[in-house]
XYZ file of C-alpha atoms in Angstrom:
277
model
C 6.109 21.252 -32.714
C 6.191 18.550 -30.250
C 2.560 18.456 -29.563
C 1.754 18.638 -33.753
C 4.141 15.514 -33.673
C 2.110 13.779 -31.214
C -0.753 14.266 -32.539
C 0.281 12.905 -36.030
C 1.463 9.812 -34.760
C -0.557 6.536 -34.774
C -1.698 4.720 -30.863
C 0.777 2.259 -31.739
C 3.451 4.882 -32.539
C 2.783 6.332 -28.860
C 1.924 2.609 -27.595
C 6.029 1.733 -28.774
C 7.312 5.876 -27.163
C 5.845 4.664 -23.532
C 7.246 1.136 -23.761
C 10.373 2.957 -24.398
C 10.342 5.153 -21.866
C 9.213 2.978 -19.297
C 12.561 0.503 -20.230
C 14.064 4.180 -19.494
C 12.695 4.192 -16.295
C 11.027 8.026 -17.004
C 7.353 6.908 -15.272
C 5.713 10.448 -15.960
C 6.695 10.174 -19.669
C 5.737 6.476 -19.869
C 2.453 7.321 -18.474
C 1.635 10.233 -20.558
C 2.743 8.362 -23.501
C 0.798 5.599 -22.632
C -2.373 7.895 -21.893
C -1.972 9.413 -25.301
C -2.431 6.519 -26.899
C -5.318 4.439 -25.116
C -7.247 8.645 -25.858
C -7.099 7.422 -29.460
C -8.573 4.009 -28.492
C -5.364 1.912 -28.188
C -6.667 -1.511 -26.029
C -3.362 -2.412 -24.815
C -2.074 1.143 -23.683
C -5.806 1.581 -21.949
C -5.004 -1.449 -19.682
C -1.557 0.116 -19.078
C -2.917 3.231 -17.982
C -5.165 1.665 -15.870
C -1.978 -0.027 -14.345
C 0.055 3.221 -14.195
C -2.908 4.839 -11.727
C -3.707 1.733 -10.022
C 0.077 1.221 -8.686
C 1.048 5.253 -9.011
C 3.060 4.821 -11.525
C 4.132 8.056 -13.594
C 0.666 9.387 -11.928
C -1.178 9.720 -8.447
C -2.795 5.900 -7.409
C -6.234 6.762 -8.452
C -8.572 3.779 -8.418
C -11.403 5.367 -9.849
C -9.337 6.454 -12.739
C -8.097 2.893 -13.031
C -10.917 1.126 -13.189
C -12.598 3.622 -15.828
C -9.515 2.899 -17.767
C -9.610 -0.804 -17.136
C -13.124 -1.039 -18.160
C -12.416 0.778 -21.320
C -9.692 -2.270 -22.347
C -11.890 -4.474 -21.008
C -14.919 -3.643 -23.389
C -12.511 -3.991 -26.302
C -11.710 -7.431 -24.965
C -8.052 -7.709 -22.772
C -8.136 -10.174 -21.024
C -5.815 -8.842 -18.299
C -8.293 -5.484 -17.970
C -11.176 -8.027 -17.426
C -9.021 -9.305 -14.563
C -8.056 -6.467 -12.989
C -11.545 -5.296 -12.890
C -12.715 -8.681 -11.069
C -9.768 -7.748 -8.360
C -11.093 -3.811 -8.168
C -14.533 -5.241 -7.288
C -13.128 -8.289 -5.359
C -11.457 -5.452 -3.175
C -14.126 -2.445 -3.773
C -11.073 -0.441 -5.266
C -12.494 2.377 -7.694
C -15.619 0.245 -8.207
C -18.375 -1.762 -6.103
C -17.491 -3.925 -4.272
C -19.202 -7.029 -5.662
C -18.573 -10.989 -5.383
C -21.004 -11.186 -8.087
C -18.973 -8.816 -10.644
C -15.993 -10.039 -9.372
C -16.150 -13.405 -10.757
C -17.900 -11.888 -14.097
C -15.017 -9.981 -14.954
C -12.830 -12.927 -13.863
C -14.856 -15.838 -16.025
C -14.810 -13.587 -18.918
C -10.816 -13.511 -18.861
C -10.191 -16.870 -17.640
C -12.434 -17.634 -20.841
C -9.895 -16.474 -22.935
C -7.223 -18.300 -21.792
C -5.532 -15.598 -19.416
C -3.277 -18.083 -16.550
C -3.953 -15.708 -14.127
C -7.170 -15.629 -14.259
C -7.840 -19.060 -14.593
C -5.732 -19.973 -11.441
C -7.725 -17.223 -9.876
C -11.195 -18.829 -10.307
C -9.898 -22.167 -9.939
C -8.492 -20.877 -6.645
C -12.431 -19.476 -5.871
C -14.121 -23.252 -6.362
C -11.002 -24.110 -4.067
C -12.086 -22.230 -1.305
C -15.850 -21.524 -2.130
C -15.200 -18.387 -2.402
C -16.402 -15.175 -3.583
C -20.199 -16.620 -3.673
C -18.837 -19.491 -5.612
C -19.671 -22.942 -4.305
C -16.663 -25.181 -3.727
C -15.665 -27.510 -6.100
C -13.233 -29.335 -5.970
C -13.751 -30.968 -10.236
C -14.105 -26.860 -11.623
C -11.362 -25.768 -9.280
C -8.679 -28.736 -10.998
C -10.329 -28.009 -14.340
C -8.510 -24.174 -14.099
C -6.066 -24.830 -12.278
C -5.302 -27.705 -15.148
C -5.864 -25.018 -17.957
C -3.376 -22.211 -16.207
C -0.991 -24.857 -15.156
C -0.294 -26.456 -18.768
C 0.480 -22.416 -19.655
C 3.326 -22.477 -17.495
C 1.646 -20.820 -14.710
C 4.142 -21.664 -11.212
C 1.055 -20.751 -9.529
C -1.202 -22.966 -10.762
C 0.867 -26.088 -10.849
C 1.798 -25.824 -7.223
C -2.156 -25.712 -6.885
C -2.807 -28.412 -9.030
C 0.048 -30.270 -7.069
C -1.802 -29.897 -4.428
C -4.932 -31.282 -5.566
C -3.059 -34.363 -6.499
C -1.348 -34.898 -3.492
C -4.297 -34.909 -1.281
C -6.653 -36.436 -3.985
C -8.978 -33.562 -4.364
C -11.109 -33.529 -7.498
C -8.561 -35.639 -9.116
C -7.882 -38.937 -8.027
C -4.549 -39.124 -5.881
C -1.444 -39.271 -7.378
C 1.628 -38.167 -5.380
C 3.884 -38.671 -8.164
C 1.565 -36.144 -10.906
C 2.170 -34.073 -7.618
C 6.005 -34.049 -7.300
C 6.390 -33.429 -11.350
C 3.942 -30.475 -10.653
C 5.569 -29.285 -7.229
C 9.352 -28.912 -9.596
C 7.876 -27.920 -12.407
C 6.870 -24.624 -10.283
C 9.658 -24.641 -8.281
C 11.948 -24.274 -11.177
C 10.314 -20.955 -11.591
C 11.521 -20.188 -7.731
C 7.632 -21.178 -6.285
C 8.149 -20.667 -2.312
C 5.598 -22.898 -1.478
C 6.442 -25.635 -4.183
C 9.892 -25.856 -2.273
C 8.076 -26.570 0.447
C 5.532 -29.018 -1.186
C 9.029 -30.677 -2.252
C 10.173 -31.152 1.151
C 7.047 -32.579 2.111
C 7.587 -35.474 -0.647
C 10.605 -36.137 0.130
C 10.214 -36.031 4.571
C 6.845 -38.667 3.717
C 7.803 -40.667 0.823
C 4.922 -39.363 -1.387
C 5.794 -39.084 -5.385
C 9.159 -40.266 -4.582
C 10.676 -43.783 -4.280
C 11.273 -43.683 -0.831
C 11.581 -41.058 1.908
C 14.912 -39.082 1.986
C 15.255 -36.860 4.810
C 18.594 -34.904 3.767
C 16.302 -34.074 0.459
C 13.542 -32.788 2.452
C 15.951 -30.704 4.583
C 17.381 -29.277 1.685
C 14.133 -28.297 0.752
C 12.795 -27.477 3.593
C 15.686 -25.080 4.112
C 15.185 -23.428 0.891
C 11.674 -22.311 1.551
C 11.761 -21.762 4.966
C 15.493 -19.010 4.196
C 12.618 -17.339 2.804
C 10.216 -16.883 5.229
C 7.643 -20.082 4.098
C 6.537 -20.863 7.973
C 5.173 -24.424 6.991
C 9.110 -24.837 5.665
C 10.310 -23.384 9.161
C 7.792 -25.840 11.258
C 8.998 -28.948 8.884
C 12.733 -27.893 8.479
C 12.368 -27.319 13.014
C 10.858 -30.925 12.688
C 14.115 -31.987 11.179
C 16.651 -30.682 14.037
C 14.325 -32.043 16.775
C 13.771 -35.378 15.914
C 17.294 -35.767 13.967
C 16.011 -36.436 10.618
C 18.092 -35.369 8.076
C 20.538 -33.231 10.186
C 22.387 -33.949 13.157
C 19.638 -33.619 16.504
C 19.949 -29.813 17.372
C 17.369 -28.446 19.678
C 18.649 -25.057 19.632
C 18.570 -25.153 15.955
C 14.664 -26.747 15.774
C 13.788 -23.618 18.584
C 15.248 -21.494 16.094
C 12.822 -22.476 12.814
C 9.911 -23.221 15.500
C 9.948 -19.927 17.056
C 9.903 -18.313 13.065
C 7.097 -20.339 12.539
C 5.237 -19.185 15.491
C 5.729 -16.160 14.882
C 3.739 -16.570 11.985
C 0.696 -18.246 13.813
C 1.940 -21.561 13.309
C -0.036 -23.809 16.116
C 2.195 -26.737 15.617
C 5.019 -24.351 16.068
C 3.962 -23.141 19.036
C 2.754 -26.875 20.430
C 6.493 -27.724 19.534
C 8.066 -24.588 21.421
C 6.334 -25.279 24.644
C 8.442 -28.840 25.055
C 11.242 -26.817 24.462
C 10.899 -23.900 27.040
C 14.474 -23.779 28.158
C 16.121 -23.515 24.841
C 13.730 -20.207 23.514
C 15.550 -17.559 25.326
C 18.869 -19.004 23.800
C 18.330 -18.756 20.204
């Protein structure tokens, strides 16, 4: 009787079942639910499926399974499906690996207004990357689109651009306003970026060390190793915080341990003090 049921009920009838199961936290039922209803051409619960086998959830992580799932929603137009099929090829997980497809997949979601996406690409002109050429105007142009959505990511990128003048002409205050508004949604790096404002006096009236400590401190609790080298910065030089060079080998020596080459410049002036912290 069960299986009759099912298969009288409408995709979006099964769509609602697996949203409700997955609240329950039953994966396997979630899943099945979900594959029920993208088998009768549902968009949304094909992009889900691809989901539940590309993390393994409710079913074995199959890639290949994802991205023939993913490329189903995709055809019918989600925009997240298009982007999860630019990061399968990006990667070469269940599909070629392919710069060129990548950014196909990737274009044709960011075209649609996905934030994701958009601070994806922007993030390839960034960086030239992905067989894109870098640039710098295309890269703020997404990064604009994605950050006026909301996206944390993209307005600690656009911050960026803004703070070092790239493709957009410098403005450290734009940069500030876009550093909190992403840091209000708990942006690691945008803490940082913060910190940064403050410690320089950029996008900020003047400098104000105990702000940039605070900031500093707030991003670096959390493992940001630029935070750790700045917030080390602090204790050694007494900006902000009472001189401390046990406390500066402390954040230096987290930051190191990262890679951080300043970090490591810093630690060798203060050889003595390592073993202690």
């Amino acid at each position: 009787m069960e299986n009759l049921e099912k298969y009288s009920e409408t995709p979006q009838q099964l769509f609602e079942k697996a949203q409700q199961a997955v609240a329950d936290n039953n994966r396997y039922q979630a899943a099945t639910l979900f594959l029920d209803a993208a088998v009768k051409g549902h968009c949304e619960a094909q992009y889900r499926v691809g989901d539940c086998y590309y993390n393994g959830f409710g079913f074995t992580k199959n890639y290949e399974e994802a991205v023939k799932w993913y490329l189903a929603a995709a055809t019918q137009g989600s925009a997240k499906a298009q982007f999860m099929l630019s990061e399968c090829h990006h990667w070469g997980r269940g599909a070629e690996e392919s710069d060129e497809k990548a950014v196909e997949w990737l274009r044709k979601s960011a075209e649609q207004g996905y934030a994701v996406a958009q601070d994806m690409l922007g993030w390839y002109y960034d960086g030239g990357e992905n067989g894109l050429e870098k640039n710098d105007i295309e890269a703020v142009k997404w990064y604009t689109l994605a950050a006026n959505q909301g996206y944390a990511e993209a307005q600690y990128n656009l911050g960026v651009c803004y703070y070092n003048g790239q493709g957009v002409k410098k403005d450290p205050f734009k940069a500030f306003e876009l550093f909190t508004l992403a840091e209000q949604q708990g942006h690691v790096f945008a803490q940082s970026g913060l910190g940064d404002c403050y410690f320089f006096g950029k996008g900020v009236p003047k400098k104000d060390y105990q702000k940039a400590v605070e900031w500093y401190t707030k991003a670096a609790e959390q493992g940001h190793s630029i935070a750790q080298y700045g917030l080390g910065t602090c204790y050694y030089s007494g900006k902000g915080v009472p001189k401390d060079k046990l406390a500066a080998t402390k954040w230096f020596k987290k930051a190191a341990a990262q890679g951080s080459p300043q970090a490591k410049s810093m630690l060798k002036k203060l050889k003595k003090f390592i073993d202690k912290v």
